[in-house]
PDB file of C-alpha atoms in Angstrom:
ATOM      1  CA  MET B   1      -0.315  -0.402   0.369  1.00 77.00           C
ATOM      2  CA  ASN B   2       1.790   3.775  -0.843  1.00 93.00           C
ATOM      3  CA  ARG B   3      -0.504   5.316   2.064  1.00 96.00           C
ATOM      4  CA  PRO B   4      -0.273   4.974   5.456  1.00 98.00           C
ATOM      5  CA  TYR B   5      -2.962   2.504   7.193  1.00 98.00           C
ATOM      6  CA  ILE B   6      -5.675   5.303   8.863  1.00 98.00           C
ATOM      7  CA  PHE B   7      -7.260   4.838  11.973  1.00 98.00           C
ATOM      8  CA  CYS B   8     -10.363   7.319  13.077  1.00 98.00           C
ATOM      9  CA  HIS B   9     -10.072   7.756  16.654  1.00 98.00           C
ATOM     10  CA  MET B  10     -12.300  10.092  18.191  1.00 98.00           C
ATOM     11  CA  LEU B  11     -13.892  10.844  21.470  1.00 98.00           C
ATOM     12  CA  THR B  12     -17.593  11.700  21.010  1.00 98.00           C
ATOM     13  CA  SER B  13     -20.225  12.198  23.686  1.00 98.00           C
ATOM     14  CA  LEU B  14     -23.116   9.692  24.304  1.00 97.00           C
ATOM     15  CA  ASP B  15     -24.864  11.709  20.993  1.00 96.00           C
ATOM     16  CA  GLY B  16     -22.054  11.815  18.477  1.00 97.00           C
ATOM     17  CA  LYS B  17     -20.608  15.007  19.670  1.00 98.00           C
ATOM     18  CA  ILE B  18     -16.922  15.907  19.473  1.00 96.00           C
ATOM     19  CA  MET B  19     -16.734  19.248  20.805  1.00 95.00           C
ATOM     20  CA  GLY B  20     -19.163  20.388  23.286  1.00 96.00           C
ATOM     21  CA  ASN B  21     -20.273  20.816  27.453  1.00 97.00           C
ATOM     22  CA  TYR B  22     -19.986  17.364  27.639  1.00 98.00           C
ATOM     23  CA  MET B  23     -16.563  17.447  28.015  1.00 97.00           C
ATOM     24  CA  SER B  24     -16.359  19.359  30.869  1.00 97.00           C
ATOM     25  CA  THR B  25     -18.180  16.664  33.092  1.00 98.00           C
ATOM     26  CA  PRO B  26     -16.738  13.992  35.228  1.00 98.00           C
ATOM     27  CA  GLU B  27     -17.465  11.763  33.092  1.00 98.00           C
ATOM     28  CA  GLY B  28     -16.370  13.380  29.526  1.00 98.00           C
ATOM     29  CA  GLU B  29     -12.951  14.352  31.682  1.00 98.00           C
ATOM     30  CA  ILE B  30     -12.681  10.411  32.355  1.00 98.00           C
ATOM     31  CA  GLY B  31     -13.796   9.795  28.330  1.00 98.00           C
ATOM     32  CA  SER B  32     -10.696  12.255  27.462  1.00 98.00           C
ATOM     33  CA  SER B  33      -8.133  10.378  29.160  1.00 98.00           C
ATOM     34  CA  VAL B  34      -8.749   7.587  27.917  1.00 98.00           C
ATOM     35  CA  PHE B  35      -8.753   8.783  24.094  1.00 98.00           C
ATOM     36  CA  TYR B  36      -5.725  10.267  25.304  1.00 98.00           C
ATOM     37  CA  ASP B  37      -3.971   7.537  26.813  1.00 98.00           C
ATOM     38  CA  LEU B  38      -4.955   5.073  23.847  1.00 98.00           C
ATOM     39  CA  ALA B  39      -3.192   6.456  21.119  1.00 98.00           C
ATOM     40  CA  PHE B  40      -0.673   8.880  23.178  1.00 98.00           C
ATOM     41  CA  GLY B  41      -0.333   7.550  26.579  1.00 97.00           C
ATOM     42  CA  LYS B  42       2.958   5.418  27.519  1.00 94.00           C
ATOM     43  CA  ASP B  43       1.085   1.771  26.730  1.00 96.00           C
ATOM     44  CA  ARG B  44      -0.458   3.509  24.032  1.00 97.00           C
ATOM     45  CA  TYR B  45      -2.723   0.478  21.420  1.00 98.00           C
ATOM     46  CA  TYR B  46      -2.001   2.986  18.595  1.00 98.00           C
ATOM     47  CA  LYS B  47       1.700   3.185  17.533  1.00 97.00           C
ATOM     48  CA  HIS B  48       1.117   5.797  15.040  1.00 98.00           C
ATOM     49  CA  GLN B  49       3.778   8.629  13.566  1.00 98.00           C
ATOM     50  CA  GLY B  50       0.914  10.995  13.085  1.00 98.00           C
ATOM     51  CA  TRP B  51      -2.012  12.420  13.647  1.00 97.00           C
ATOM     52  CA  LEU B  52      -3.847  14.614  11.224  1.00 97.00           C
ATOM     53  CA  SER B  53      -6.971  17.496  11.383  1.00 95.00           C
ATOM     54  CA  GLY B  54      -8.447  20.004   9.352  1.00 92.00           C
ATOM     55  CA  ARG B  55      -7.420  23.427   9.739  1.00 94.00           C
ATOM     56  CA  VAL B  56     -11.056  24.124  11.847  1.00 91.00           C
ATOM     57  CA  THR B  57      -9.761  21.604  14.278  1.00 91.00           C
ATOM     58  CA  THR B  58      -6.155  23.397  14.206  1.00 96.00           C
ATOM     59  CA  ASP B  59      -7.295  26.684  14.749  1.00 95.00           C
ATOM     60  CA  ASP B  60      -9.669  25.415  18.230  1.00 92.00           C
ATOM     61  CA  ASN B  61      -6.388  24.089  19.512  1.00 93.00           C
ATOM     62  CA  PHE B  62      -3.558  25.435  18.669  1.00 97.00           C
ATOM     63  CA  THR B  63      -3.564  28.301  16.517  1.00 98.00           C
ATOM     64  CA  PHE B  64      -6.371  30.255  17.809  1.00 97.00           C
ATOM     65  CA  TYR B  65      -7.099  32.176  14.765  1.00 97.00           C
ATOM     66  CA  LYS B  66      -4.309  34.465  15.130  1.00 97.00           C
ATOM     67  CA  LYS B  67      -3.340  35.714  11.550  1.00 97.00           C
ATOM     68  CA  PRO B  68       0.072  34.784   9.950  1.00 98.00           C
ATOM     69  CA  ASP B  69       2.992  37.145   9.798  1.00 97.00           C
ATOM     70  CA  LEU B  70       3.995  36.988   6.386  1.00 98.00           C
ATOM     71  CA  ASP B  71       6.252  39.262   4.287  1.00 98.00           C
ATOM     72  CA  GLU B  72       4.605  40.074   1.120  1.00 97.00           C
ATOM     73  CA  ASP B  73       8.181  41.229  -0.138  1.00 98.00           C
ATOM     74  CA  ALA B  74       9.824  37.416   0.395  1.00 98.00           C
ATOM     75  CA  GLU B  75      11.846  35.989  -2.066  1.00 97.00           C
ATOM     76  CA  ILE B  76      10.775  33.208  -4.085  1.00 98.00           C
ATOM     77  CA  VAL B  77      10.982  30.017  -2.362  1.00 98.00           C
ATOM     78  CA  PRO B  78      11.826  26.582  -4.080  1.00 98.00           C
ATOM     79  CA  GLU B  79       9.647  25.147  -5.653  1.00 96.00           C
ATOM     80  CA  GLY B  80       7.728  21.815  -4.161  1.00 97.00           C
ATOM     81  CA  ASP B  81       7.341  19.998  -0.594  1.00 98.00           C
ATOM     82  CA  TYR B  82       9.670  21.597   1.765  1.00 98.00           C
ATOM     83  CA  VAL B  83      11.527  18.687   4.803  1.00 98.00           C
ATOM     84  CA  ALA B  84      12.616  21.183   7.914  1.00 98.00           C
ATOM     85  CA  ASP B  85      14.818  19.871  10.362  1.00 97.00           C
ATOM     86  CA  PHE B  86      13.028  18.142  13.516  1.00 96.00           C
ATOM     87  CA  ASP B  87      13.727  16.453  16.384  1.00 95.00           C
ATOM     88  CA  GLU B  88      10.234  15.015  17.398  1.00 97.00           C
ATOM     89  CA  ASN B  89       9.574  11.131  16.692  1.00 95.00           C
ATOM     90  CA  ILE B  90       5.463  12.421  15.835  1.00 98.00           C
ATOM     91  CA  HIS B  91       3.837  14.410  13.118  1.00 98.00           C
ATOM     92  CA  TYR B  92       1.091  16.407  13.374  1.00 98.00           C
ATOM     93  CA  VAL B  93      -0.483  17.114  10.073  1.00 98.00           C
ATOM     94  CA  SER B  94      -2.513  20.010   9.575  1.00 97.00           C
ATOM     95  CA  ILE B  95      -4.832  20.767   6.405  1.00 96.00           C
ATOM     96  CA  ASP B  96      -4.544  24.400   5.212  1.00 97.00           C
ATOM     97  CA  PRO B  97      -4.782  24.191   1.671  1.00 96.00           C
ATOM     98  CA  SER B  98      -5.030  28.259   1.471  1.00 97.00           C
ATOM     99  CA  GLY B  99      -2.256  28.817   3.688  1.00 98.00           C
ATOM    100  CA  VAL B 100      -3.643  30.946   6.516  1.00 98.00           C
ATOM    101  CA  LEU B 101      -3.037  29.210   9.299  1.00 98.00           C
ATOM    102  CA  GLY B 102      -1.253  32.027  12.303  1.00 98.00           C
ATOM    103  CA  TRP B 103       1.839  29.445  13.354  1.00 98.00           C
ATOM    104  CA  ASP B 104       4.276  30.840  15.274  1.00 97.00           C
ATOM    105  CA  LYS B 105       6.274  28.027  15.932  1.00 98.00           C
ATOM    106  CA  ASN B 106       7.135  24.622  14.138  1.00 98.00           C
ATOM    107  CA  TYR B 107       5.628  21.965  16.784  1.00 98.00           C
ATOM    108  CA  ILE B 108       2.195  21.527  18.968  1.00 98.00           C
ATOM    109  CA  ILE B 109       2.173  20.604  22.441  1.00 97.00           C
ATOM    110  CA  TYR B 110      -1.006  18.108  22.937  1.00 96.00           C
ATOM    111  CA  GLN B 111      -0.932  17.356  26.774  1.00 96.00           C
ATOM    112  CA  ASP B 112       2.465  14.792  27.510  1.00 96.00           C
ATOM    113  CA  THR B 113       2.900  15.063  23.463  1.00 97.00           C
ATOM    114  CA  ARG B 114       5.418  17.236  22.163  1.00 98.00           C
ATOM    115  CA  ALA B 115       4.686  16.805  17.825  1.00 98.00           C
ATOM    116  CA  HIS B 116       6.442  18.570  14.433  1.00 98.00           C
ATOM    117  CA  VAL B 117       3.675  20.014  12.333  1.00 98.00           C
ATOM    118  CA  ILE B 118       3.443  19.237   8.722  1.00 98.00           C
ATOM    119  CA  GLU B 119       1.397  21.715   6.954  1.00 98.00           C
ATOM    120  CA  VAL B 120      -0.494  20.290   4.124  1.00 98.00           C
ATOM    121  CA  LEU B 121      -1.096  23.502   1.643  1.00 98.00           C
ATOM    122  CA  THR B 122      -1.993  23.164  -2.773  1.00 98.00           C
ATOM    123  CA  ASN B 123      -0.618  25.233  -5.038  1.00 97.00           C
ATOM    124  CA  LYS B 124      -3.555  28.342  -3.612  1.00 97.00           C
ATOM    125  CA  ALA B 125      -0.569  28.794  -0.525  1.00 98.00           C
ATOM    126  CA  SER B 126       0.837  31.961  -1.728  1.00 98.00           C
ATOM    127  CA  ASN B 127       4.710  32.613  -1.470  1.00 98.00           C
ATOM    128  CA  SER B 128       4.696  34.840   1.387  1.00 98.00           C
ATOM    129  CA  TYR B 129       3.064  32.100   3.427  1.00 98.00           C
ATOM    130  CA  LYS B 130       5.720  29.361   2.294  1.00 98.00           C
ATOM    131  CA  ASP B 131       8.163  31.547   2.794  1.00 98.00           C
ATOM    132  CA  LEU B 132       7.351  31.951   6.684  1.00 98.00           C
ATOM    133  CA  LEU B 133       6.348  28.078   6.878  1.00 98.00           C
ATOM    134  CA  ARG B 134      10.984  27.974   6.247  1.00 98.00           C
ATOM    135  CA  LYS B 135      11.849  30.433   8.548  1.00 98.00           C
ATOM    136  CA  LEU B 136       9.736  28.997  11.484  1.00 98.00           C
ATOM    137  CA  GLY B 137      10.556  25.397  10.138  1.00 98.00           C
ATOM    138  CA  ILE B 138       7.364  23.407   9.691  1.00 98.00           C
ATOM    139  CA  SER B 139       7.745  21.106   7.301  1.00 98.00           C
ATOM    140  CA  TYR B 140       4.748  21.167   3.883  1.00 98.00           C
ATOM    141  CA  ILE B 141       3.388  19.152   1.525  1.00 98.00           C
ATOM    142  CA  ILE B 142       1.903  20.660  -1.862  1.00 98.00           C
ATOM    143  CA  ALA B 143      -1.263  18.718  -2.779  1.00 98.00           C
ATOM    144  CA  GLY B 144      -3.048  19.172  -5.041  1.00 97.00           C
ATOM    145  CA  ASP B 145      -4.066  22.384  -7.294  1.00 96.00           C
ATOM    146  CA  THR B 146      -6.912  24.252  -5.924  1.00 92.00           C
ATOM    147  CA  THR B 147      -8.399  21.380  -4.403  1.00 92.00           C
ATOM    148  CA  LEU B 148      -7.101  18.450  -2.004  1.00 93.00           C
ATOM    149  CA  ASP B 149      -5.305  15.623  -3.510  1.00 95.00           C
ATOM    150  CA  TYR B 150      -5.609  12.959  -0.724  1.00 93.00           C
ATOM    151  CA  GLU B 151      -3.905  10.057  -2.354  1.00 94.00           C
ATOM    152  CA  VAL B 152      -1.192  12.289  -2.968  1.00 97.00           C
ATOM    153  CA  LEU B 153      -0.964  13.786   0.415  1.00 97.00           C
ATOM    154  CA  LEU B 154      -0.867  10.119   2.022  1.00 97.00           C
ATOM    155  CA  GLU B 155       1.893   8.984  -0.593  1.00 97.00           C
ATOM    156  CA  LYS B 156       4.366  12.005   0.368  1.00 98.00           C
ATOM    157  CA  LEU B 157       3.808  11.395   3.994  1.00 98.00           C
ATOM    158  CA  LYS B 158       4.313   7.710   4.016  1.00 98.00           C
ATOM    159  CA  LYS B 159       7.268   9.091   1.255  1.00 97.00           C
ATOM    160  CA  LEU B 160       9.022  11.718   2.930  1.00 98.00           C
ATOM    161  CA  PHE B 161       8.281  11.656   6.575  1.00 98.00           C
ATOM    162  CA  ASN B 162       8.029   7.682   6.884  1.00 97.00           C
ATOM    163  CA  ILE B 163       4.310   7.650   8.674  1.00 98.00           C
ATOM    164  CA  GLU B 164       3.208   4.096   8.551  1.00 98.00           C
ATOM    165  CA  LEU B 165       0.127   4.413  10.745  1.00 98.00           C
ATOM    166  CA  LEU B 166      -1.363   7.876  10.560  1.00 98.00           C
ATOM    167  CA  MET B 167      -4.392   9.019  12.932  1.00 98.00           C
ATOM    168  CA  LEU B 168      -7.375  11.027  11.587  1.00 98.00           C
ATOM    169  CA  GLY B 169      -8.388  12.977  14.300  1.00 95.00           C
ATOM    170  CA  GLY B 170     -11.227  15.441  12.940  1.00 90.00           C
ATOM    171  CA  GLY B 171     -13.391  17.355  12.570  1.00 91.00           C
ATOM    172  CA  GLY B 172     -16.160  15.410  11.308  1.00 95.00           C
ATOM    173  CA  VAL B 173     -16.065  16.804   7.847  1.00 94.00           C
ATOM    174  CA  LEU B 174     -12.582  15.241   7.234  1.00 94.00           C
ATOM    175  CA  ASN B 175     -13.241  12.618   8.867  1.00 96.00           C
ATOM    176  CA  TRP B 176     -15.960  11.785   6.573  1.00 96.00           C
ATOM    177  CA  SER B 177     -14.342  12.819   3.895  1.00 94.00           C
ATOM    178  CA  PHE B 178     -12.089  10.526   4.159  1.00 95.00           C
ATOM    179  CA  ILE B 179     -13.601   7.293   4.389  1.00 95.00           C
ATOM    180  CA  GLN B 180     -16.170   8.654   1.339  1.00 93.00           C
ATOM    181  CA  GLU B 181     -13.035   8.173  -0.360  1.00 92.00           C
ATOM    182  CA  GLY B 182     -12.141   5.133   1.162  1.00 94.00           C
ATOM    183  CA  LEU B 183      -8.691   6.041   2.632  1.00 95.00           C
ATOM    184  CA  CYS B 184     -10.157   5.215   6.080  1.00 97.00           C
ATOM    185  CA  ASP B 185      -9.361   1.528   7.347  1.00 97.00           C
ATOM    186  CA  GLU B 186     -10.366   1.823  11.177  1.00 98.00           C
ATOM    187  CA  VAL B 187     -12.459   3.825  13.493  1.00 98.00           C
ATOM    188  CA  SER B 188     -11.989   3.803  16.899  1.00 98.00           C
ATOM    189  CA  VAL B 189     -14.349   5.909  18.879  1.00 98.00           C
ATOM    190  CA  VAL B 190     -14.471   6.788  22.882  1.00 98.00           C
ATOM    191  CA  MET B 191     -17.907   7.203  24.215  1.00 98.00           C
ATOM    192  CA  ALA B 192     -17.907   9.518  27.080  1.00 98.00           C
ATOM    193  CA  ALA B 193     -20.482   8.541  30.265  1.00 98.00           C
ATOM    194  CA  SER B 194     -22.274  12.393  29.169  1.00 98.00           C
ATOM    195  CA  SER B 195     -24.044  14.584  26.554  1.00 98.00           C
ATOM    196  CA  ASP B 196     -25.591  17.796  26.650  1.00 97.00           C
ATOM    197  CA  GLY B 197     -27.636  17.849  24.526  1.00 96.00           C
ATOM    198  CA  SER B 198     -26.493  20.789  22.262  1.00 96.00           C
ATOM    199  CA  THR B 199     -27.666  21.065  18.249  1.00 94.00           C
ATOM    200  CA  LYS B 200     -24.925  23.418  17.333  1.00 95.00           C
ATOM    201  CA  THR B 201     -21.765  21.381  17.838  1.00 95.00           C
ATOM    202  CA  PRO B 202     -20.515  18.655  15.354  1.00 95.00           C
ATOM    203  CA  THR B 203     -20.500  15.309  15.548  1.00 97.00           C
ATOM    204  CA  LEU B 204     -18.663  12.357  14.172  1.00 97.00           C
ATOM    205  CA  PHE B 205     -19.291  12.233  10.642  1.00 97.00           C
ATOM    206  CA  MET B 206     -20.345  15.374   8.745  1.00 96.00           C
ATOM    207  CA  GLU B 207     -20.887  16.182   4.550  1.00 95.00           C
ATOM    208  CA  LYS B 208     -19.959  19.339   2.981  1.00 91.00           C
ATOM    209  CA  GLU B 209     -20.795  19.996  -0.182  1.00 87.00           C
ATOM    210  CA  GLY B 210     -18.429  19.840  -2.768  1.00 82.00           C
ATOM    211  CA  LEU B 211     -16.483  17.249  -0.362  1.00 82.00           C
ATOM    212  CA  SER B 212     -18.622  14.515   0.573  1.00 91.00           C
ATOM    213  CA  ASP B 213     -22.430  13.314   0.632  1.00 92.00           C
ATOM    214  CA  ASP B 214     -24.522  11.550   2.641  1.00 94.00           C
ATOM    215  CA  LYS B 215     -24.501   8.260   0.704  1.00 93.00           C
ATOM    216  CA  PRO B 216     -24.748   5.367   3.525  1.00 94.00           C
ATOM    217  CA  VAL B 217     -21.175   3.785   4.266  1.00 95.00           C
ATOM    218  CA  HIS B 218     -20.989   0.379   6.323  1.00 95.00           C
ATOM    219  CA  PHE B 219     -19.238  -0.625   9.672  1.00 97.00           C
ATOM    220  CA  LYS B 220     -18.064  -4.151  11.406  1.00 98.00           C
ATOM    221  CA  LEU B 221     -17.817  -4.329  14.863  1.00 98.00           C
ATOM    222  CA  GLU B 222     -14.454  -5.188  15.695  1.00 98.00           C
ATOM    223  CA  ASP B 223     -14.801  -4.853  19.285  1.00 98.00           C
ATOM    224  CA  VAL B 224     -16.411  -3.200  22.530  1.00 98.00           C
ATOM    225  CA  LYS B 225     -14.808  -2.547  26.070  1.00 98.00           C
ATOM    226  CA  ILE B 226     -16.291  -1.183  28.788  1.00 98.00           C
ATOM    227  CA  MET B 227     -13.305   1.769  30.331  1.00 98.00           C
ATOM    228  CA  GLU B 228     -12.899   3.944  32.970  1.00 98.00           C
ATOM    229  CA  GLY B 229     -15.909   6.178  33.640  1.00 97.00           C
ATOM    230  CA  ASP B 230     -18.430   4.307  32.035  1.00 98.00           C
ATOM    231  CA  SER B 231     -17.206   5.328  28.627  1.00 98.00           C
ATOM    232  CA  LEU B 232     -16.867   2.385  26.003  1.00 98.00           C
ATOM    233  CA  TRP B 233     -14.105   2.291  23.633  1.00 98.00           C
ATOM    234  CA  LEU B 234     -15.240   0.479  20.047  1.00 98.00           C
ATOM    235  CA  ARG B 235     -13.769  -0.466  17.038  1.00 98.00           C
ATOM    236  CA  TYR B 236     -14.790  -1.100  14.091  1.00 98.00           C
ATOM    237  CA  LYS B 237     -13.596  -1.720  10.753  1.00 98.00           C
ATOM    238  CA  ILE B 238     -15.184  -0.162   7.453  1.00 94.00           C
ATOM    239  CA  LYS B 239     -16.784  -2.637   4.875  1.00 89.00           C
ATOM    240  CA  LYS B 240     -15.388  -2.149   1.553  1.00 80.00           C
TER     241      LYS B 240
END
């Protein structure tokens, strides 16, 4: 296979929400710890080399909607991808087709995990943005002209960064797009024993016009475990 094995690993409420007030309840916090330990803990189940998220998820958690500090007069950077020097043994892969995220360093801290940032761009990204990434030591991949080319992205992650196992970590639109493209192999859901009933927060999978539709996808249950705090860990394979 010319791409990594991909598992979608997410924390949800009882009603399938991936964000919301339920996360601050005792049951939500325990579920969050279970989720983290399975993919990032000392004895983690998934020994992946990187995880991938969409632009909104990155802004919500790491760049906080800051504007990038661009030099519009920057010299023209070399064409193609850029692999920076890094010491981290895990990567955070950020989907950012137009190049708008306001990074100010080349790594993120997620609880006890420090990860090197890889930006995923298309040819819509400006020269000044790529110049900023190079100055910060942030690696980037060009995957598509004006829209994201998933297969090119995944081939480059495997070839350039030796990522054999990749975690797909939201949001719901990105998760569903990968599943509909047939590029997700496994779904892992930690379901917290909590809910807040919100109608405004995103769900585990969400279609978006132009990226995906509501064509049903079928799953095969591989395993289910009762975890701490009455949470459940569900593992599914995707039926092809």
